[in-house]
XYZ file of C-alpha atoms in Angstrom:
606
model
C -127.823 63.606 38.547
C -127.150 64.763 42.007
C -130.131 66.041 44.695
C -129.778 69.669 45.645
C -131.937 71.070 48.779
C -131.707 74.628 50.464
C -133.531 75.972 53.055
C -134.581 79.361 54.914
C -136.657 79.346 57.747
C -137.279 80.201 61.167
C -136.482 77.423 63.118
C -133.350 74.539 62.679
C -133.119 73.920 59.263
C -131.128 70.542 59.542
C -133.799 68.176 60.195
C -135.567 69.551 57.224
C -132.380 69.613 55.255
C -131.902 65.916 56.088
C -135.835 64.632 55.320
C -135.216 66.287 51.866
C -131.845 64.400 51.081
C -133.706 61.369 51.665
C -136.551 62.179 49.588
C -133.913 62.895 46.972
C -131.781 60.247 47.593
C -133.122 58.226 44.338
C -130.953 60.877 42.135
C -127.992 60.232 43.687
C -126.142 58.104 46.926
C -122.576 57.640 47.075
C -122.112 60.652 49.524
C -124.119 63.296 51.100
C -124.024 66.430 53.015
C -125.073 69.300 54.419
C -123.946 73.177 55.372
C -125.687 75.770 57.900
C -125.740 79.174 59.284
C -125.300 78.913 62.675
C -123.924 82.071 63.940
C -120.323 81.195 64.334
C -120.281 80.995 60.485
C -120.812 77.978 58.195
C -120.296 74.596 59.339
C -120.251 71.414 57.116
C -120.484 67.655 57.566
C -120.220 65.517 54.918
C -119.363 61.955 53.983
C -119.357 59.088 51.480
C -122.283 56.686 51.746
C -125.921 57.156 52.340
C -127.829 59.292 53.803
C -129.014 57.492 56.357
C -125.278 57.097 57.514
C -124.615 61.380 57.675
C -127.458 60.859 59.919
C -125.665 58.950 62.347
C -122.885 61.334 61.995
C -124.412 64.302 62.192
C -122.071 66.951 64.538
C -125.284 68.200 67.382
C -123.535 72.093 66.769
C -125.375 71.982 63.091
C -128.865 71.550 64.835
C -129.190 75.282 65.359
C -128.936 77.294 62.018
C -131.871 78.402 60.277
C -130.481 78.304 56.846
C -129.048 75.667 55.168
C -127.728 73.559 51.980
C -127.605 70.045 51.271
C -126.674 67.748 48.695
C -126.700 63.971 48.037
C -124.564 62.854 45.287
C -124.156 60.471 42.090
C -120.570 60.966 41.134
C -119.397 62.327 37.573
C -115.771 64.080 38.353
C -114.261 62.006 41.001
C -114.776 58.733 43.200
C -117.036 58.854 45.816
C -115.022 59.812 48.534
C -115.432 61.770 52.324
C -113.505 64.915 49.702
C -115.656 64.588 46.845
C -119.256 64.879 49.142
C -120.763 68.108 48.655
C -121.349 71.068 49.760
C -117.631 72.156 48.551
C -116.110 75.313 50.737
C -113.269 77.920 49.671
C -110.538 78.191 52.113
C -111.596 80.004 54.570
C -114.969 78.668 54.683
C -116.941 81.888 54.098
C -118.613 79.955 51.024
C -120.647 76.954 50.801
C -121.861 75.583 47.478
C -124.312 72.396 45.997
C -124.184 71.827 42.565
C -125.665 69.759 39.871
C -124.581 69.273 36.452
C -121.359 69.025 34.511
C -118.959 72.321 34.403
C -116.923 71.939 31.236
C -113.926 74.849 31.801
C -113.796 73.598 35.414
C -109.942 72.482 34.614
C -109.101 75.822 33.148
C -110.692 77.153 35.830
C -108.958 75.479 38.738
C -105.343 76.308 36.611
C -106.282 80.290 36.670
C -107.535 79.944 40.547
C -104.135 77.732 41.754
C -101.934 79.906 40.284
C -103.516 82.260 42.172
C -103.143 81.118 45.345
C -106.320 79.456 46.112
C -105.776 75.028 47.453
C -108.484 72.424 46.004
C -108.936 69.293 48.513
C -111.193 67.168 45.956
C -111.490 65.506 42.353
C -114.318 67.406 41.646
C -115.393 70.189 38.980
C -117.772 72.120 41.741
C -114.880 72.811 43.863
C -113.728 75.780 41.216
C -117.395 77.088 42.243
C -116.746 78.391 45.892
C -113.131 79.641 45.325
C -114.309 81.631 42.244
C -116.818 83.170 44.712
C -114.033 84.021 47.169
C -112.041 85.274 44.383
C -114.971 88.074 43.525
C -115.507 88.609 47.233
C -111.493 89.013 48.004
C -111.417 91.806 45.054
C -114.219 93.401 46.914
C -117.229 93.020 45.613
C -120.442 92.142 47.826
C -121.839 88.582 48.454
C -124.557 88.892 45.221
C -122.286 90.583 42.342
C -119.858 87.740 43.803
C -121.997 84.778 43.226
C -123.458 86.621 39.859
C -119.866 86.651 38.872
C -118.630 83.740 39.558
C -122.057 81.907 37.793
C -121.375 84.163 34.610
C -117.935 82.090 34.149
C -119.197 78.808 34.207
C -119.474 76.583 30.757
C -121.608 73.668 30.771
C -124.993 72.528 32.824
C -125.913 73.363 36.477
C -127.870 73.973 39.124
C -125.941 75.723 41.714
C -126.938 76.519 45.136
C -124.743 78.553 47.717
C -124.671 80.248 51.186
C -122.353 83.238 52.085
C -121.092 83.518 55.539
C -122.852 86.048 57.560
C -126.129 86.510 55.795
C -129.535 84.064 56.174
C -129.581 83.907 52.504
C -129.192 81.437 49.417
C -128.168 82.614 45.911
C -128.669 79.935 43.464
C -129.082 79.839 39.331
C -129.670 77.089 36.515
C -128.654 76.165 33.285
C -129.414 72.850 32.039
C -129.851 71.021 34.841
C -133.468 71.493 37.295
C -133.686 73.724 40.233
C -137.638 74.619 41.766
C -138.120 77.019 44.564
C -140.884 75.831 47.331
C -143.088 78.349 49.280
C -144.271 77.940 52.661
C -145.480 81.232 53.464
C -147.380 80.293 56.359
C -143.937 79.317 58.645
C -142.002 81.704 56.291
C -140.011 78.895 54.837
C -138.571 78.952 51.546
C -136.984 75.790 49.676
C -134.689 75.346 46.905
C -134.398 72.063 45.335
C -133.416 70.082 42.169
C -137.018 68.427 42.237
C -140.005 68.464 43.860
C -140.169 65.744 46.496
C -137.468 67.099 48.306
C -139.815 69.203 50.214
C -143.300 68.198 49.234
C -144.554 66.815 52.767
C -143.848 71.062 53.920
C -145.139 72.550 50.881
C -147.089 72.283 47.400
C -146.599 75.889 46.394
C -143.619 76.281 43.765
C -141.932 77.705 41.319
C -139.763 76.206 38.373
C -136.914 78.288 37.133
C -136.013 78.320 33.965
C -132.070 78.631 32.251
C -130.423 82.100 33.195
C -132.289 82.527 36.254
C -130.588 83.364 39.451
C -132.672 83.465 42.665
C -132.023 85.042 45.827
C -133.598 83.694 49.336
C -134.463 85.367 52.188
C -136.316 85.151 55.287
C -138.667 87.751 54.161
C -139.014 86.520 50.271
C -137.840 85.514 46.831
C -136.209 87.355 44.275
C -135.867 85.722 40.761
C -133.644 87.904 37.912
C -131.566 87.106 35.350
C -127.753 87.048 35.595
C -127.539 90.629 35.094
C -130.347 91.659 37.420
C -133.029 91.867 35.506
C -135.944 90.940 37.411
C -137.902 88.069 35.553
C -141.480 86.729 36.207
C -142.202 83.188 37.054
C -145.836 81.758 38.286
C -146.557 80.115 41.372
C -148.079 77.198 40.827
C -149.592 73.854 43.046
C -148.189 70.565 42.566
C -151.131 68.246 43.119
C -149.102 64.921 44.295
C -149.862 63.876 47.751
C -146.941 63.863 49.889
C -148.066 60.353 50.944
C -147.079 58.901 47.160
C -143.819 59.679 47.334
C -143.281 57.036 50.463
C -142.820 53.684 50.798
C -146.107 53.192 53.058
C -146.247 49.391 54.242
C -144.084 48.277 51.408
C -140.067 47.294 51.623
C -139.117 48.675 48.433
C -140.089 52.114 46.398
C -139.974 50.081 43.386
C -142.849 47.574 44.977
C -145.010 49.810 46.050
C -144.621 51.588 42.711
C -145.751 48.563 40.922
C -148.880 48.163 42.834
C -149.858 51.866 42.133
C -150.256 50.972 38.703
C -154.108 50.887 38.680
C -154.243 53.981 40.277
C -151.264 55.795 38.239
C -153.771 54.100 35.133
C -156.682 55.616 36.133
C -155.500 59.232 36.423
C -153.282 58.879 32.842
C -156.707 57.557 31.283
C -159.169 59.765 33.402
C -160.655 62.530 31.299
C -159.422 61.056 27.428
C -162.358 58.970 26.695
C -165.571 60.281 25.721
C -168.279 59.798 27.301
C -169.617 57.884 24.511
C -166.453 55.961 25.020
C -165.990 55.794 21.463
C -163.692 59.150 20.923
C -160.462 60.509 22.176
C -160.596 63.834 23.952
C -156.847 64.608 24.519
C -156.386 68.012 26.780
C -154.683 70.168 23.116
C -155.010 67.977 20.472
C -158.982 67.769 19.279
C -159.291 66.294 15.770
C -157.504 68.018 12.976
C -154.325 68.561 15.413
C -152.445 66.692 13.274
C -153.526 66.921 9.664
C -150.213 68.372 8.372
C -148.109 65.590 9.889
C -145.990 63.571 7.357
C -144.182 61.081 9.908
C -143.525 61.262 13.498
C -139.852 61.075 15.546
C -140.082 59.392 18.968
C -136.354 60.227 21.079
C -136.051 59.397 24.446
C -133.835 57.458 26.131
C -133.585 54.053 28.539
C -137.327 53.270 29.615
C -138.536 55.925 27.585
C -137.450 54.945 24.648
C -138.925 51.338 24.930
C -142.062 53.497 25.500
C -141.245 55.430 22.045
C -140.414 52.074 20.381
C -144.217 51.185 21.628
C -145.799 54.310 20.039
C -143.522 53.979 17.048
C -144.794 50.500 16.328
C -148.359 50.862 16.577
C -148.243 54.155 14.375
C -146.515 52.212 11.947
C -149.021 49.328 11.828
C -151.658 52.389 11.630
C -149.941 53.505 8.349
C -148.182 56.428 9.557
C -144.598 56.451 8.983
C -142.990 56.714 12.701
C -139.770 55.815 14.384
C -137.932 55.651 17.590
C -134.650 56.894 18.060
C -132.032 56.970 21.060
C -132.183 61.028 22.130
C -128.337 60.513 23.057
C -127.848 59.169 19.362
C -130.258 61.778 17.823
C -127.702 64.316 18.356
C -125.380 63.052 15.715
C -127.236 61.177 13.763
C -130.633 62.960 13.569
C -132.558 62.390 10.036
C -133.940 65.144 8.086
C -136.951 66.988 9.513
C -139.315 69.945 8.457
C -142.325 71.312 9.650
C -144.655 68.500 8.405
C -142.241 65.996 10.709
C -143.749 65.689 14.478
C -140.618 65.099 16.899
C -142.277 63.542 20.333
C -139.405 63.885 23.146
C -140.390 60.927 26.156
C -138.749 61.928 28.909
C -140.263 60.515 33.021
C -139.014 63.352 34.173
C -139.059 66.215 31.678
C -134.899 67.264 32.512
C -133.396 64.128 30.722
C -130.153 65.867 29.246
C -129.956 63.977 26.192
C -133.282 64.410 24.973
C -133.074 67.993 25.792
C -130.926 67.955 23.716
C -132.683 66.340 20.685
C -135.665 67.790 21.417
C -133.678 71.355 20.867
C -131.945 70.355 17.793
C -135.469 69.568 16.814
C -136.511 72.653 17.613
C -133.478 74.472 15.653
C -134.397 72.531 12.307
C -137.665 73.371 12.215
C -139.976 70.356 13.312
C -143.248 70.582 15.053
C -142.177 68.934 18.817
C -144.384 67.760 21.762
C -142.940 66.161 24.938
C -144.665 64.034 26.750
C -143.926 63.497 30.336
C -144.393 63.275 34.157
C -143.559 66.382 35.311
C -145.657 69.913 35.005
C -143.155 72.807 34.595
C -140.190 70.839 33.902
C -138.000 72.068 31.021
C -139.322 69.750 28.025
C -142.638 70.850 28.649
C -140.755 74.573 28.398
C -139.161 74.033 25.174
C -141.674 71.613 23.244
C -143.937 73.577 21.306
C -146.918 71.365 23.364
C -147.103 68.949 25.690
C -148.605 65.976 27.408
C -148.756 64.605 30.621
C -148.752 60.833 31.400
C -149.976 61.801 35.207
C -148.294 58.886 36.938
C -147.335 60.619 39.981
C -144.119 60.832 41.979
C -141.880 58.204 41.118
C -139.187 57.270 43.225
C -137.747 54.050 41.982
C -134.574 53.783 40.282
C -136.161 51.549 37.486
C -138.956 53.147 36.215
C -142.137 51.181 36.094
C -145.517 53.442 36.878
C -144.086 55.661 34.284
C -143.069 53.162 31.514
C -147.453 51.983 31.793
C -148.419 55.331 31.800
C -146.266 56.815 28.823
C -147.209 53.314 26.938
C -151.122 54.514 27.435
C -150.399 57.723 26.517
C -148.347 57.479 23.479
C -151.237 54.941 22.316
C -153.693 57.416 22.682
C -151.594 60.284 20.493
C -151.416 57.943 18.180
C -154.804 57.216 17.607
C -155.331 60.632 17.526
C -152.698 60.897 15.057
C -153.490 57.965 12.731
C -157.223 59.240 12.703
C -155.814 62.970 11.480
C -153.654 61.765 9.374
C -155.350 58.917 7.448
C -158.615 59.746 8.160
C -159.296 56.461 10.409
C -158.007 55.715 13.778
C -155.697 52.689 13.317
C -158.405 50.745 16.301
C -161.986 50.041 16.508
C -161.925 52.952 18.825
C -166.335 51.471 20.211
C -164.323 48.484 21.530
C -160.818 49.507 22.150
C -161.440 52.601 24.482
C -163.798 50.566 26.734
C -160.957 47.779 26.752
C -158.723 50.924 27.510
C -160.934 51.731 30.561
C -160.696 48.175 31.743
C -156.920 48.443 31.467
C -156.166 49.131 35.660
C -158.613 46.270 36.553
C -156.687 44.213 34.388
C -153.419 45.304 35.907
C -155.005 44.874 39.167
C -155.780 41.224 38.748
C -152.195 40.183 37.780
C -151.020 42.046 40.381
C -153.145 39.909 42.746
C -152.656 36.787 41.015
C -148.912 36.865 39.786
C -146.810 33.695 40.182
C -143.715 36.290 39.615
C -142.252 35.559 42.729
C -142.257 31.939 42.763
C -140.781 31.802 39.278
C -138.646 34.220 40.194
C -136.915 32.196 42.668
C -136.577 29.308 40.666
C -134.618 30.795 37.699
C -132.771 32.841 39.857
C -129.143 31.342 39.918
C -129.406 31.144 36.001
C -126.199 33.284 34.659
C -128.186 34.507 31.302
C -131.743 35.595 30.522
C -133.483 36.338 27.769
C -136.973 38.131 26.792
C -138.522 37.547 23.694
C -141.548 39.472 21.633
C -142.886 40.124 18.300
C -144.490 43.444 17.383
C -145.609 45.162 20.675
C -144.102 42.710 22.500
C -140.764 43.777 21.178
C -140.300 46.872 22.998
C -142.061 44.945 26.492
C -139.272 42.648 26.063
C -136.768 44.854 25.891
C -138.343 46.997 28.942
C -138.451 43.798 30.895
C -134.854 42.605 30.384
C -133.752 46.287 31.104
C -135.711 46.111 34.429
C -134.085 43.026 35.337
C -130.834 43.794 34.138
C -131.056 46.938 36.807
C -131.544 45.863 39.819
C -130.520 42.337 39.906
C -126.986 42.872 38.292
C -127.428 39.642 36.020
C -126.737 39.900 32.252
C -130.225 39.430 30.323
C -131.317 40.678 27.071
C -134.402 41.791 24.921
C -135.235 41.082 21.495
C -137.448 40.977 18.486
C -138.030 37.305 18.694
C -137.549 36.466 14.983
C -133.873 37.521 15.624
C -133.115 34.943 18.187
C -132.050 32.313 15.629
C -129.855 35.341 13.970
C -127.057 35.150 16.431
C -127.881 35.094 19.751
C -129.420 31.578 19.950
C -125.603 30.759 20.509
C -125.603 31.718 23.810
C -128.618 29.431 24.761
C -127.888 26.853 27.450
C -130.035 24.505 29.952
C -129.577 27.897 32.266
C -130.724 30.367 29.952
C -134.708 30.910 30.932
C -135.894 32.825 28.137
C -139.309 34.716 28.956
C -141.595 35.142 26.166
C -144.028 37.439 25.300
C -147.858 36.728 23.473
C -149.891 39.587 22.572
C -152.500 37.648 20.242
C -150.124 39.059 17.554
C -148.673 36.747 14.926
C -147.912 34.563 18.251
C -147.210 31.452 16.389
C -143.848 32.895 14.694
C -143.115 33.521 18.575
C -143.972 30.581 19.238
C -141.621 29.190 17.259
C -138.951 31.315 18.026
C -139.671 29.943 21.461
C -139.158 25.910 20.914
C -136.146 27.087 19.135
C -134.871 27.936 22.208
C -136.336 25.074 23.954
C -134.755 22.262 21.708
C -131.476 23.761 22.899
C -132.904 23.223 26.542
C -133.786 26.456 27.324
C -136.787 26.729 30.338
C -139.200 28.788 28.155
C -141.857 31.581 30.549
C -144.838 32.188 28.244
C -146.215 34.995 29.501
C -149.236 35.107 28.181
C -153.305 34.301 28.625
C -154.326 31.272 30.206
C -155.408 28.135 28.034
C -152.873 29.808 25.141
C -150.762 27.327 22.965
C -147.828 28.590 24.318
C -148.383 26.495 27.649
C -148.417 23.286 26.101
C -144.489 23.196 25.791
C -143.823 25.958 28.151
C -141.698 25.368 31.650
C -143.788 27.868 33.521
C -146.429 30.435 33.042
C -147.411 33.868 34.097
C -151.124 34.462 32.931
C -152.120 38.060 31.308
C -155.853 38.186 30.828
C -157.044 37.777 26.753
C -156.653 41.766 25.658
C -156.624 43.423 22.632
C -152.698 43.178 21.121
C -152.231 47.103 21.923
C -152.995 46.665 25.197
C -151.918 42.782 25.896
C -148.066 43.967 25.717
C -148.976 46.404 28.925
C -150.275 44.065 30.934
C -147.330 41.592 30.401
C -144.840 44.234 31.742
C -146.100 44.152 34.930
C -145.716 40.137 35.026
C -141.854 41.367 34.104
C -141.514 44.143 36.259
C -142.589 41.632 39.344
C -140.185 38.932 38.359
C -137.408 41.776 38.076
C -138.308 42.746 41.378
C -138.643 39.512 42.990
C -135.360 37.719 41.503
C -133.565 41.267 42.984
C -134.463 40.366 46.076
C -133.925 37.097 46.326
C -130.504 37.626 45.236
C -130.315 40.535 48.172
C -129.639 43.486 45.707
C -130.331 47.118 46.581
C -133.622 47.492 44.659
C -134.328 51.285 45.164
C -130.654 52.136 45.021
C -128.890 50.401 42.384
C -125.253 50.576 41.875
C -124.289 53.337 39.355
C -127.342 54.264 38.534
C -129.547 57.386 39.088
C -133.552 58.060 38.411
C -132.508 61.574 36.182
C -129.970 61.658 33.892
C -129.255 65.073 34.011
C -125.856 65.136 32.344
C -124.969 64.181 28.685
């Protein structure tokens, strides 16, 4: 879960090393550093913190090499300390290596390299890394066959980047965690990072590598092969994201502005999917009949993703289509029986999520149809899933996913219409008056946005110590997205659930100071409802969250309207009202919204 950028180029590579760490710095900032050729050899500077502080550090000898690495980190194997920071260095200094991902035999490894001589100055597993290159390059073997070496040794995930004393060149190779190269062909710059905004604002042009690749930069080109030098092909391919959406623009958080793109990041998930009688479904692969020999569909995913699954799972269900959700990091070891009539869909933002990887390959292994559906073209779900489909949100750079969670909601509704209709011959909707209310969908976004009373609410509640979100049916898995948001970045405890279960335990822990937000969706709403005074006889201040003139308001404390939507779509709309009180309470309360503690935007480790 750590940012990886490389560079050669022409000119000074630091500044560009530097803009890319803090386009990456959403997968990772307790420490950060860099390395660069500079023709007296490699020099590093690295430190805890943020980026923004190596900046104000930054030694004015590193401004002239033309090649460089960089790395900003989210710590697994050690504290985040000035020794931990990548890049990591062998003793002399000859070697400089970034590295994402977990390496499993790293402690067998260090035991085998200290006992040979070699001295280790951090906590951390990529330290073994440099000093295994050393040890190749001491027994005389040339830079390549060094770092090829040293790679073939490693157990576990990475993405490893590294830079050899006395050559302008990067070696780097994957396995199980993301590395893309970046091609600017027109300044002869060449990129290497572990995702795509890192360099977007200098080029579009990439390609993703895939497990067992190794790549070698030079000034003049690149040259992908396998680890024993095989050469292997990989496409060039345009990433259409403006380099523009992956700023903040006028906005003081990421996570803001990423709200307010949700009409936009709407439109382009919807755009091309309705007919143009606006009464059928025309997903990209899937035309009617795509699913006829489905039995039951398997959601995994994990964190926002999974609330997203939990929203496809439930409105396949109430289409009479046996579907579940599961937890991709539970899948693993609990996974139910599958066979080629079961359709495993893997939810993952950013298509490198380790654990549902992971279930999407044991998927894979036991014979289950499997489509991912995600944010990211190229990444390695959309690889390893038989098909795919894209929720075409854009960039996301928030911590706490929000764009996303709307757009894989949208498009795991419209699978599963196309589902329902294969598999019981009807779509589970009135598709003549659902798919124009599905058009509407970013104008109805677009009016809460305007008109939200988040904020002020927001500020109200915001010393409570407890909060709780509350929905039936589709607005179960909203109210479990919405206390996750808030739980995120504001640091306060709050918690999701169906509502019927309040009164099943949790009521308990209802107090005068416990808001608890609820959720209407013009589904069964009166059992919520009374779920609701439950916790309002106990004192509770109750947030309907729901259309204006509802029941709901007549005992409610406070309201935040949604407009009066079909159920499937009513739950959407709601999120938003949750993502902005989320985002409003964590600032009040000062919190690092784009950054928060212990957290990174891709898990990338199991």
């Amino acid at each position: 879960m750590c940012g990886i950028i490389g560079r050669v180029g022409s000119d000074d590579a630091i500044d560009t090393l530097l803009t890319g760490l803090e386009n990456l710095e959403y997968r990772g900032y307790d420490s950060a550093g860099v390395a660069v050729q500079n023709g007296s050899g490699i020099k590093v500077q690295k430190r805890s913190g943020k980026v923004s502080e190596l900046k104000e550090t930054i030694d004015s000898r590193l401004a002239d090499g033309q090649v460089g690495i960089g790395h900003t980190r989210w710590s697994t194997h050690g504290p985040p300390t000035d020794e931990n920071a990548h890049p990591h260095t062998d003793s002399t200094t000859d070697v400089a290596v970034v590295h994402n991902g977990i390496i499993e035999n790293y402690a067998e490894l260090r035991s085998c390299l200290t006992a040979r001589g070699h001295e280790f100055t951090s906590d951390t597993d990529t330290e073994v890394i440099p000093h295994l290159i050393q040890h190749y390059l001491d027994s005389g073997w040339d830079n390549e066959t060094a770092f090829r070496m040293a790679i073939s040794e490693l157990e576990g995930s990475y993405a490893v980047a590294a830079m050899l004393s006395g050559e302008h060149v990067l070696y780097a190779a994957r396995k199980g965690s993301p590395l893309v190269v970046g091609v600017d062909e027109g300044t002869d710059g060449y990129f290497i990072a572990s995702d795509v905004p890192a360099f977007l604002e200098f080029t579009d042009t990439v390609t993703y590598l895939e497990d067992g690749d190794v790549v070698v930069v030079r000034p003049n080109g690149v040259e992908i092969t396998d680890l024993e030098g095989r050469d292997v092909s990989r496409d060039l391919e345009t990433v259409d994201w403006d380099p523009e959406q992956a700023g903040k623009g006028s906005f003081d958080h990421y996570m803001l502005k990423e709200i307010f793109e949700q009409p936009t990041s709407l439109t382009q998930t919807i755009e091309g999917r309705i007919g143009r009688s606006a009464s059928e479904i025309t997903l990209e692969d899937f035309p009617p009949g795509s699913f006829t020999d489905v039995d039951r569909v398997l959601f995994v995913a994990c964190g926002t993703s999974y609330h997203a699954g939990v929203y496809g799972a439930l409105a396949l269900n109430q289409a009479g289509v046996h579907a579940q959700a599961l937890l991709a990091n539970e899948y693993s070891v609990a996974a139910p029986p599958v066979d080629g009539r079961t359709l495993v869909v893997a939810v993952t933002q950013s298509g490198e999520t380790a654990d549902t990887l992971g279930a999407l390959r044991r998927a894979n292994e036991a014979g289950a149809r499997t489509v991912t559906v995600t944010n990211v073209v190229g990444s390695t779900a959309v690889r390893e899933a038989d098909e795919s489909l894209l929720i075409r949100a854009g960039p996301e750079i928030g911590v706490a996913a929000t764009k996303t969670f709307s757009s894989q909601a949208v498009v795991l509704t419209l699978l599963g219409q196309r589902i329902a209709a294969d598999v019981t011959g009807d779509p589970s909707a009135d598709l003549d008056s659902f798919l124009p209310s599905l058009s509407n969908l970013p104008d109805h976004v677009e009016y809460v946005l305007e008109e939200s009373d988040a904020e002020r609410i927001a500020r109200r509640y915001r010393e409570s110590p407890s909060y709780f979100f509350i929905g039936r049916g589709l607005g179960y898995p909203v109210a479990l997205e919405g206390a996750l948001k808030f739980k995120e970045i504001t640091y306060e405890h709050a918690e999701g659930f169906a509502s019927g279960e309040l009164k099943h335990g949790p009521l308990a822990l209802v107090t005068p100071e416990t808001p608890v937000f609820a959720v209407f969706t013009g589904e069964e709403d009166e059992q919520t409802l009374k779920n609701a005074a439950e916790a309002g006889t106990r004192g509770a201040p109750i947030v309907a969250v729901c259309p204006d003139g509802h029941p709901a308001l007549e005992t409610a404390d406070a309201h935040l309207e949604i407009p009066d939507l079909d159920p499937t779509l009513a739950g959407l709309v709601a999120n938003v009202q949750l993502q902005l009180v989320s985002y409003y309470a964590a600032d009040a309360l000062g919190r690092p919204i784009d950054k928060p503690r212990n957290l990174a935007k891709s898990v990338t480790v199991e």
